[in-house]
Coordinates of C-alpha atoms and ligand atoms in Angstrom, one line a residue:
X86 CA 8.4 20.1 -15.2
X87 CA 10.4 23.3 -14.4
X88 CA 13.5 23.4 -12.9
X89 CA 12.8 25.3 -9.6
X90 CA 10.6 22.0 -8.6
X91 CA 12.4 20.5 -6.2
X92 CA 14.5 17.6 -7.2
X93 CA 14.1 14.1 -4.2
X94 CA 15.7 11.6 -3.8
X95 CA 13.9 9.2 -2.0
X96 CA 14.4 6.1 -0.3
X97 CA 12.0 2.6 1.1
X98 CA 13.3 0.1 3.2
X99 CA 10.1 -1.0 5.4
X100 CA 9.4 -4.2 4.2
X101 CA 11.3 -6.4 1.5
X102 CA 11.6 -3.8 -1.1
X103 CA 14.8 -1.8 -1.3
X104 CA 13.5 1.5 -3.4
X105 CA 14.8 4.1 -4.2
X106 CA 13.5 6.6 -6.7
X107 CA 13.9 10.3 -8.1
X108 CA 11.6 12.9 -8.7
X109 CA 11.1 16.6 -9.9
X110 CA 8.3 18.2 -8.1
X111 CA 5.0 15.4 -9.4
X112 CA 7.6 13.9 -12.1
X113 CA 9.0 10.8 -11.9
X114 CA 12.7 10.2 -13.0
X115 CA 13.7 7.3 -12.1
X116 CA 11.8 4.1 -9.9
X117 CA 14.9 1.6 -9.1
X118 CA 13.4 -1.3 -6.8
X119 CA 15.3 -4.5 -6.0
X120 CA 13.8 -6.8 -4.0
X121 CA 14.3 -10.2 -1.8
X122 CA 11.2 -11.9 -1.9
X123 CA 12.4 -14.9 -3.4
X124 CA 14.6 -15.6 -0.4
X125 CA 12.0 -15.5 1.9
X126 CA 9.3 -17.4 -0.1
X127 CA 10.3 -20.7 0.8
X128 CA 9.0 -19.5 4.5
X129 CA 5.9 -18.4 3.6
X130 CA 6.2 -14.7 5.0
X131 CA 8.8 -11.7 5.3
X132 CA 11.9 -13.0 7.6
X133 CA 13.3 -9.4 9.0
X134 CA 16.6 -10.4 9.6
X135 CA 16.9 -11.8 5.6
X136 CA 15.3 -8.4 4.5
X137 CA 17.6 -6.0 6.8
X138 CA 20.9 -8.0 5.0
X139 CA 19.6 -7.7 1.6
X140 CA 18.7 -4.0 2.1
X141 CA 22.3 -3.4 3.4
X142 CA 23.5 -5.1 0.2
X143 CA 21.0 -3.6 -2.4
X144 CA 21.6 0.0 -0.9
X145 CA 24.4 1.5 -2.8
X146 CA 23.4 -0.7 -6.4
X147 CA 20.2 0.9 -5.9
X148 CA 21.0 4.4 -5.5
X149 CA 23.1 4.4 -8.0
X150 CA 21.2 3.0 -10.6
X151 CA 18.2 5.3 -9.9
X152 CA 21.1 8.2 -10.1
X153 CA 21.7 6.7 -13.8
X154 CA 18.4 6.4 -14.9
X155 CA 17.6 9.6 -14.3
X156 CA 20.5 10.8 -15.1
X157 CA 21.7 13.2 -12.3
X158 CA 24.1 13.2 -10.2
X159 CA 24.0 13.1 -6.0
X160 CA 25.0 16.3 -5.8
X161 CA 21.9 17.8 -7.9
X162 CA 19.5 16.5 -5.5
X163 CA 17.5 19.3 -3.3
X164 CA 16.7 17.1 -0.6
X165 CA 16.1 13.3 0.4
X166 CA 13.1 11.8 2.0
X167 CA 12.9 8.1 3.5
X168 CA 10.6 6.1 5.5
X169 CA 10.9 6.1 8.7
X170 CA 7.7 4.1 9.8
X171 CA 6.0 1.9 10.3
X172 CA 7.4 -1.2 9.0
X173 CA 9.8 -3.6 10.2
X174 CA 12.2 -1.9 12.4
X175 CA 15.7 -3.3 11.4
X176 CA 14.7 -3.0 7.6
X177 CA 13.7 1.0 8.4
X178 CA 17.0 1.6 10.5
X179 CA 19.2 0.5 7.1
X180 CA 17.0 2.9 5.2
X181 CA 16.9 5.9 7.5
X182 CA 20.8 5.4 8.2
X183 CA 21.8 5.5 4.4
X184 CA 19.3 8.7 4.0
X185 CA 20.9 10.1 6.9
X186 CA 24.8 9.1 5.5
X187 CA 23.5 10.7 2.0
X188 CA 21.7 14.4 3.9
X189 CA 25.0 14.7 5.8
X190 CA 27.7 14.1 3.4
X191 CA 25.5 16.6 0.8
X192 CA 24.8 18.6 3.2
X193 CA 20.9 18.6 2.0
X194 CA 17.7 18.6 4.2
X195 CA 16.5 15.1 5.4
X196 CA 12.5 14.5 5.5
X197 CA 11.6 11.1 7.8
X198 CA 7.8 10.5 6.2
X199 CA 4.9 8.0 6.8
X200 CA 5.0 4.9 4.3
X201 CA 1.2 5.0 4.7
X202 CA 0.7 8.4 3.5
X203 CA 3.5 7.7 0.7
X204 CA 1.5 5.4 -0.6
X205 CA -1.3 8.1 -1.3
X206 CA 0.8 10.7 -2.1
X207 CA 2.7 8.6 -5.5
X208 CA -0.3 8.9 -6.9
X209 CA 0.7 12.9 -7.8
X210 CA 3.6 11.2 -10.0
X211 CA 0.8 9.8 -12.3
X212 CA -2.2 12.0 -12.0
X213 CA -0.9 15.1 -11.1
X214 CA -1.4 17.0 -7.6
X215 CA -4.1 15.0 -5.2
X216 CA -7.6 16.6 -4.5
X217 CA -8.0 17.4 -1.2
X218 CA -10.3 16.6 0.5
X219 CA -10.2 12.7 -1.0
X220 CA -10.6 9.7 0.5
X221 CA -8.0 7.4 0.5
X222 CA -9.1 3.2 1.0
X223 CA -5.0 2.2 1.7
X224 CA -4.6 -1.6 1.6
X225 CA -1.7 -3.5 1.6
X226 CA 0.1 -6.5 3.4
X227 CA 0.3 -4.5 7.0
X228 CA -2.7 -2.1 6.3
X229 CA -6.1 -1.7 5.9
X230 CA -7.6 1.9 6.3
X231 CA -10.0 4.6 5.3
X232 CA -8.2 8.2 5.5
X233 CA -9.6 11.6 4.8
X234 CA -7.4 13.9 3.7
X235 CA -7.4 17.2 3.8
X236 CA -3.7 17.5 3.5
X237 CA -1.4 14.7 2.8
X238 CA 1.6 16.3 4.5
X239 CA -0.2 15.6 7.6
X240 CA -0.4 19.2 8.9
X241 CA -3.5 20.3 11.2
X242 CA -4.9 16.5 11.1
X243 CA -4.8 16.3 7.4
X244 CA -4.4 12.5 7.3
X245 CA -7.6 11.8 9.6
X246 CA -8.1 8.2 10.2
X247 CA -12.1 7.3 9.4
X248 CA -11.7 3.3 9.9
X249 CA -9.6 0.3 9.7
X250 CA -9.1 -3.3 10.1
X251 CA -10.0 -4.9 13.2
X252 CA -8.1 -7.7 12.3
X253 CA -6.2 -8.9 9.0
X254 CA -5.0 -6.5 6.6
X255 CA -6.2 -6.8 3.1
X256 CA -2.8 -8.4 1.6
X257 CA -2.5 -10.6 4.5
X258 CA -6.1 -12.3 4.0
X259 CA -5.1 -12.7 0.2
X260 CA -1.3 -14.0 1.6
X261 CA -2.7 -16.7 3.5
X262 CA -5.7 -17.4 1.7
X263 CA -3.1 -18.2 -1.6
X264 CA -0.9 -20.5 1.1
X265 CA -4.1 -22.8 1.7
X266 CA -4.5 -22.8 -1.8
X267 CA -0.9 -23.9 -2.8
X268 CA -0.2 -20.7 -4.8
X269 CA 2.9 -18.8 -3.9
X270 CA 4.4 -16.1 -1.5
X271 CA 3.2 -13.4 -1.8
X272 CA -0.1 -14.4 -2.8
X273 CA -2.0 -11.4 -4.1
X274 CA -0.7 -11.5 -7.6
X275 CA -1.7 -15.0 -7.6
X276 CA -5.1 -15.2 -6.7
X277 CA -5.7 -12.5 -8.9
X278 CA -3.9 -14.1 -12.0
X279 CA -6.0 -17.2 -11.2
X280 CA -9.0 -15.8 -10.4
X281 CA -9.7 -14.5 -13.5
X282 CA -10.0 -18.2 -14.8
X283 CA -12.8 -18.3 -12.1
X284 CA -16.4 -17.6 -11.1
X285 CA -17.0 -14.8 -8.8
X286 CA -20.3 -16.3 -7.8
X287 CA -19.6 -19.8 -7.2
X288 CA -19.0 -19.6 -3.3
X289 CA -21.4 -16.5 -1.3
X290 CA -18.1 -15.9 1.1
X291 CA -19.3 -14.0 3.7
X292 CA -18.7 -10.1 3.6
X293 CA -16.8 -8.8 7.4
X294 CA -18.1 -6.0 9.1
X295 CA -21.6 -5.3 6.9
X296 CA -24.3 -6.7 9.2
X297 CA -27.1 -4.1 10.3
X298 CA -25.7 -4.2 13.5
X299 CA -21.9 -4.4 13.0
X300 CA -22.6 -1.4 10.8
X301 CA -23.9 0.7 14.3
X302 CA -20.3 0.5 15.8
X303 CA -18.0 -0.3 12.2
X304 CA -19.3 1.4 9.1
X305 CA -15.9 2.2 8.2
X306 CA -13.6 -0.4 9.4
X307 CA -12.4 -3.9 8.2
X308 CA -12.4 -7.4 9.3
X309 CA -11.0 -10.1 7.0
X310 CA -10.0 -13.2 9.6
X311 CA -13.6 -14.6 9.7
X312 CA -13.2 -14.5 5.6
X313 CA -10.1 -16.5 6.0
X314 CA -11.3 -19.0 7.9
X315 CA -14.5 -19.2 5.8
X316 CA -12.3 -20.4 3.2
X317 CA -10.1 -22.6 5.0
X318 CA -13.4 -24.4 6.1
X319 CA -14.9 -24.6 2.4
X320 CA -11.7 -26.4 1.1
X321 CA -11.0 -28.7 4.5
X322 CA -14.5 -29.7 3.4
X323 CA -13.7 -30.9 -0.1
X324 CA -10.6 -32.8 0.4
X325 CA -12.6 -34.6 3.6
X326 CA -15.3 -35.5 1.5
X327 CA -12.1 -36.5 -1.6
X328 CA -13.4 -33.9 -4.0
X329 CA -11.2 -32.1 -5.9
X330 CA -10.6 -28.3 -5.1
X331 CA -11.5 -25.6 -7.8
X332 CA -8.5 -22.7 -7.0
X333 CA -9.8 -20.6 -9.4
X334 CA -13.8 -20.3 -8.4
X335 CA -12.3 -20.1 -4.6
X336 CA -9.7 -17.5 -5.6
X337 CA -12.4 -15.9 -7.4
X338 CA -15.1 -15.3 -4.8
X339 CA -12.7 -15.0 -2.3
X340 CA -11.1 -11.9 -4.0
X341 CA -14.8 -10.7 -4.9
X342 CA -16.1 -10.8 -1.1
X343 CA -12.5 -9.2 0.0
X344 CA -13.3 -6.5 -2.9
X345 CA -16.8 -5.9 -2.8
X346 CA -16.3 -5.1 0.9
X347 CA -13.5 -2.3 0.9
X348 CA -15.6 -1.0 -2.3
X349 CA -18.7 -0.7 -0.3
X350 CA -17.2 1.3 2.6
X351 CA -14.8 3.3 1.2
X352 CA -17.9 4.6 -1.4
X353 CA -20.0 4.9 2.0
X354 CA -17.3 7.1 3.6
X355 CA -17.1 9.2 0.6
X356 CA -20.2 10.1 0.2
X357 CA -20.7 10.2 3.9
X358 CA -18.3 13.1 3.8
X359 CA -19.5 14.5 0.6
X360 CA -16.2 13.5 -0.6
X361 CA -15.8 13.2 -4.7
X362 CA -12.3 12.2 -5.4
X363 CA -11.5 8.5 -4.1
X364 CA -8.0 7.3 -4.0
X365 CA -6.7 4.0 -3.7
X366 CA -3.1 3.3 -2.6
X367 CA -0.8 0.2 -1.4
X368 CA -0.1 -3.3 -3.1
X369 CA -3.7 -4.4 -2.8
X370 CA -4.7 -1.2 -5.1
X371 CA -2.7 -3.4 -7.7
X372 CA -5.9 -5.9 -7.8
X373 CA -7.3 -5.9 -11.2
X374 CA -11.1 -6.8 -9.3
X375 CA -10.7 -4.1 -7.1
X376 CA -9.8 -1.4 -9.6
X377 CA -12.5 -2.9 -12.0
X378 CA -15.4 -2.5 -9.3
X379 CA -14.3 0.7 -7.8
X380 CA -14.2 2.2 -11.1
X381 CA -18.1 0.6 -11.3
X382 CA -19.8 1.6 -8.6
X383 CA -18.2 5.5 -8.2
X384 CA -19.1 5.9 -11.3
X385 CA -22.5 5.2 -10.9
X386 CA -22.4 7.7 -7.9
X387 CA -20.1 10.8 -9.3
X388 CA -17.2 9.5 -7.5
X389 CA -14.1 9.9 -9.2
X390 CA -11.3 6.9 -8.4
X391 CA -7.4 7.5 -9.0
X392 CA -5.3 4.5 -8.6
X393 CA -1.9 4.5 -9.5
X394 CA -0.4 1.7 -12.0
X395 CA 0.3 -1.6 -10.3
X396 CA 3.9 -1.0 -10.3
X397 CA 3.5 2.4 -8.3
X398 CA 0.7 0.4 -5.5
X399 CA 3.8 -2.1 -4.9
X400 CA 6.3 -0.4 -2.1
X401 CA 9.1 1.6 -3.7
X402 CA 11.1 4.8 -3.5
X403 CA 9.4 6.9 -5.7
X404 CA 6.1 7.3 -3.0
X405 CA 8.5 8.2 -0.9
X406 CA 10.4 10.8 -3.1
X407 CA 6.9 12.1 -4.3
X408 CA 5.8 12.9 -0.6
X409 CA 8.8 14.5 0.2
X410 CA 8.7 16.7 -2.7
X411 CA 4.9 18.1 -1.5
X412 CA 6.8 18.3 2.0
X413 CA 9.7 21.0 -0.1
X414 CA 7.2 22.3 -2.4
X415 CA 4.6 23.3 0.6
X416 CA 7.7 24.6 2.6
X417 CA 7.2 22.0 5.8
X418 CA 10.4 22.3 7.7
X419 CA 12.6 19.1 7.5
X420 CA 13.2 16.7 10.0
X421 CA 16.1 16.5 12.4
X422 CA 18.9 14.3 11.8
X423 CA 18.5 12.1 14.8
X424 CA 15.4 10.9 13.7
X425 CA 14.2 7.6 14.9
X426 CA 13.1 4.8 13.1
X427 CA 9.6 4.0 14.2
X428 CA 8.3 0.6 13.5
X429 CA 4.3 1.4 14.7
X430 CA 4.5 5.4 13.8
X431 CA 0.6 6.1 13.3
X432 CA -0.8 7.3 10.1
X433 CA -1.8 10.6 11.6
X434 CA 2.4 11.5 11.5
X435 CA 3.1 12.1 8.3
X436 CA 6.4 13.8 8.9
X437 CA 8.6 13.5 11.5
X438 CA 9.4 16.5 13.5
Ligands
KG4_559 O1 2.1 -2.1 0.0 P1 2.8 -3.4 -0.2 O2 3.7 -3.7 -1.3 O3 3.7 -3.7 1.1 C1 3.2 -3.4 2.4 O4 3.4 -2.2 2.8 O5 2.6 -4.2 3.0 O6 1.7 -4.6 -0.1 C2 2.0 -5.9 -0.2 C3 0.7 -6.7 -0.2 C4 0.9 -8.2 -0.2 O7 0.0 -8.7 0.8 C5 0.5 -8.7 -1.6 O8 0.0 -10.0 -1.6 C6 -0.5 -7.6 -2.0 O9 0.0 -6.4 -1.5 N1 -0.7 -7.5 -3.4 C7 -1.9 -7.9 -4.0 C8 -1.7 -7.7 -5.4 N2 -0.4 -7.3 -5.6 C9 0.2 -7.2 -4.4 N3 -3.1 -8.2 -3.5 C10 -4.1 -8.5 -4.4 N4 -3.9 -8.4 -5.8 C11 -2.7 -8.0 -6.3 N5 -2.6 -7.9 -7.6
ZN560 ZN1 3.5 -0.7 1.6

């Protein structure tokens, strides 16, 4: 780390997480999250009107404690970045107003970028700068895409969309498959802690999009509802017939077909592309299966895989901070300061102009 990097300040407010984290050009200072998800789990699912109060609330705590971790004060900071898409849109206005509050009173530059493309980028913070051209399998509870990037600040197409989910994102199948299962909100972490108790090869769930001729028109893109409902037949089946449900062999080849899929087709588009690096970013990246069987099969093939820690796949601040430091350090001019929030900004627009 040298001092000319440029020192970010960056802030996430498109979901339930309030981040907002500090870095020095790919270092990370400081990651302060505070979230509400206990006050929505008692409904299952993210209530935007419950997440824009707590962000409003958690704002000012939150920058100030990632100012005291990493020990420097507002006035250091070179510039601040904050998600300004997609996500839900009263959550993003709360973060985008506070970002543009903090660029006005400090008089620094403001950067509106993609949480989709954040979620790549925070990868730098822990393996240092990202190879481009990778391939990036992003999965998480909105999400579900292959990228090929070229250049993760977006400029001349360098976030190129390859495929995506026709239907469920990733998190959501494993959201509402843990619901049917009686495990808690949000269900990812769940099925995988139980899953591990499990057999991965007790139930052949079927695998979405693979078929010889679904292949012809979707080799790269996603579908997880059919998977879903696959399951919720297989356990209305054994309480109709008064059996007893095992959780942990369903969570189990449940999270094995959901895994052995995006594996499958993000190692394809790689090596379609003659792509080596593959990167995996967003809360589902936090899967211990996934990570286990990426790391497998690119192996086998020359691929290399970067995946970030589980706490850095999770939303927070410091993606955000760590793509608006490439957006200083490659000189991309800021954004205005009547940017919008946009609650269905593409992946293609990294940065908002
Ligand atoms: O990226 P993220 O924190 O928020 C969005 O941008 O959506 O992703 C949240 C999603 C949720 O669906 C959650 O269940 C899932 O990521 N998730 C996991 C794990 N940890 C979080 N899914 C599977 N295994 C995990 N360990
Ligand atoms: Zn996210």
């Amino acid at each position: 780390m040298t001092r000319d990097e440029p020192l970010v300040l960056g802030i996430e407010t498109s979901c339930d997480e309030t981040g907002v984290g500090i870095v020095r050009g790919t270092t990370l200072l400081a990651d302060a999250v505070a979230s509400s998800v206990e006050e929505h789990a008692r409904f299952g699912g993210v209530v935007p009107e419950v997440a824009s109060r707590a962000h409003l609330e958690a704002m000012v705590p939150t920058i100030q404690r990632a100012c005291d971790t990493a020990g420097v004060a507002l006035a250091d900071v070179d510039a601040i970045a904050v998600t300004h898409g997609p996500g839900l849109a009263g959550a993003l206005l709360v973060g985008v107003a506070s970002a543009k509050a903090l660029a006005l009173s400090l008089g620094k530059p403001i950067y509106g970028v993609n949480h989709l493309a954040a979620h790549v980028a925070v990868d730098q913070l822990e393996h240092g700068p990202l190879p481009e051209p990778c391939l990036a399998l992003l999965v998480s509870g909105g999400h579900s895409s292959l990228l090929r990037v070229t250049d993760i600040t977006g400029h001349a197409g360098g976030v190129a969309p390859m495929g995506a989910t026709i239907d469920d994102a990733a998190g959501e199948a494993f959201d509402k498959v843990a619901r049917l299962l009686g495990l808690p909100f949000p269900g990812g972490p769940h099925i995988d802690r139980v899953a591990r108790e499990g057999d991965k090869i007790a139930i052949d769930f079927p695998r979405g999009l693979t078929g010889r001729r679904d292949l012809e028109r979707h080799r790269f893109d996603f579908s997880f509802s059919g998977l879903k409902t696959a399951v919720a037949r297989w356990v209305e089946a054994r309480e109709r017939a008064g059996e007893p449900v095992p959780v942990a062999d369903v969570a189990a080849s449940f999270q094995e077909a959901v895994c052995d899929v995006l594996v499958r087709k993000a190692l394809d588009a790689a090596s379609a592309e003659g792509i080596e690096d593959l990167m995996i970013g967003g809360g589902v990246a936090a899967n211990s299966r996934l990570r286990a069987l990426a790391e497998e099969r690119a192996g086998k093939l020359g691929i290399r895989v970067r995946v970030p820690r589980p706490g850095l796949c999770t939303d927070n601040g410091a993606m955000v901070a760590a793509l608006g430091a490439t957006m200083v350090a490659r000189g991309r001019a800021p954004s205005p300061l009547d940017l919008p929030a946009d609650s269905s900004l593409p992946v293609t627009e990294v940065l908002a102009g």
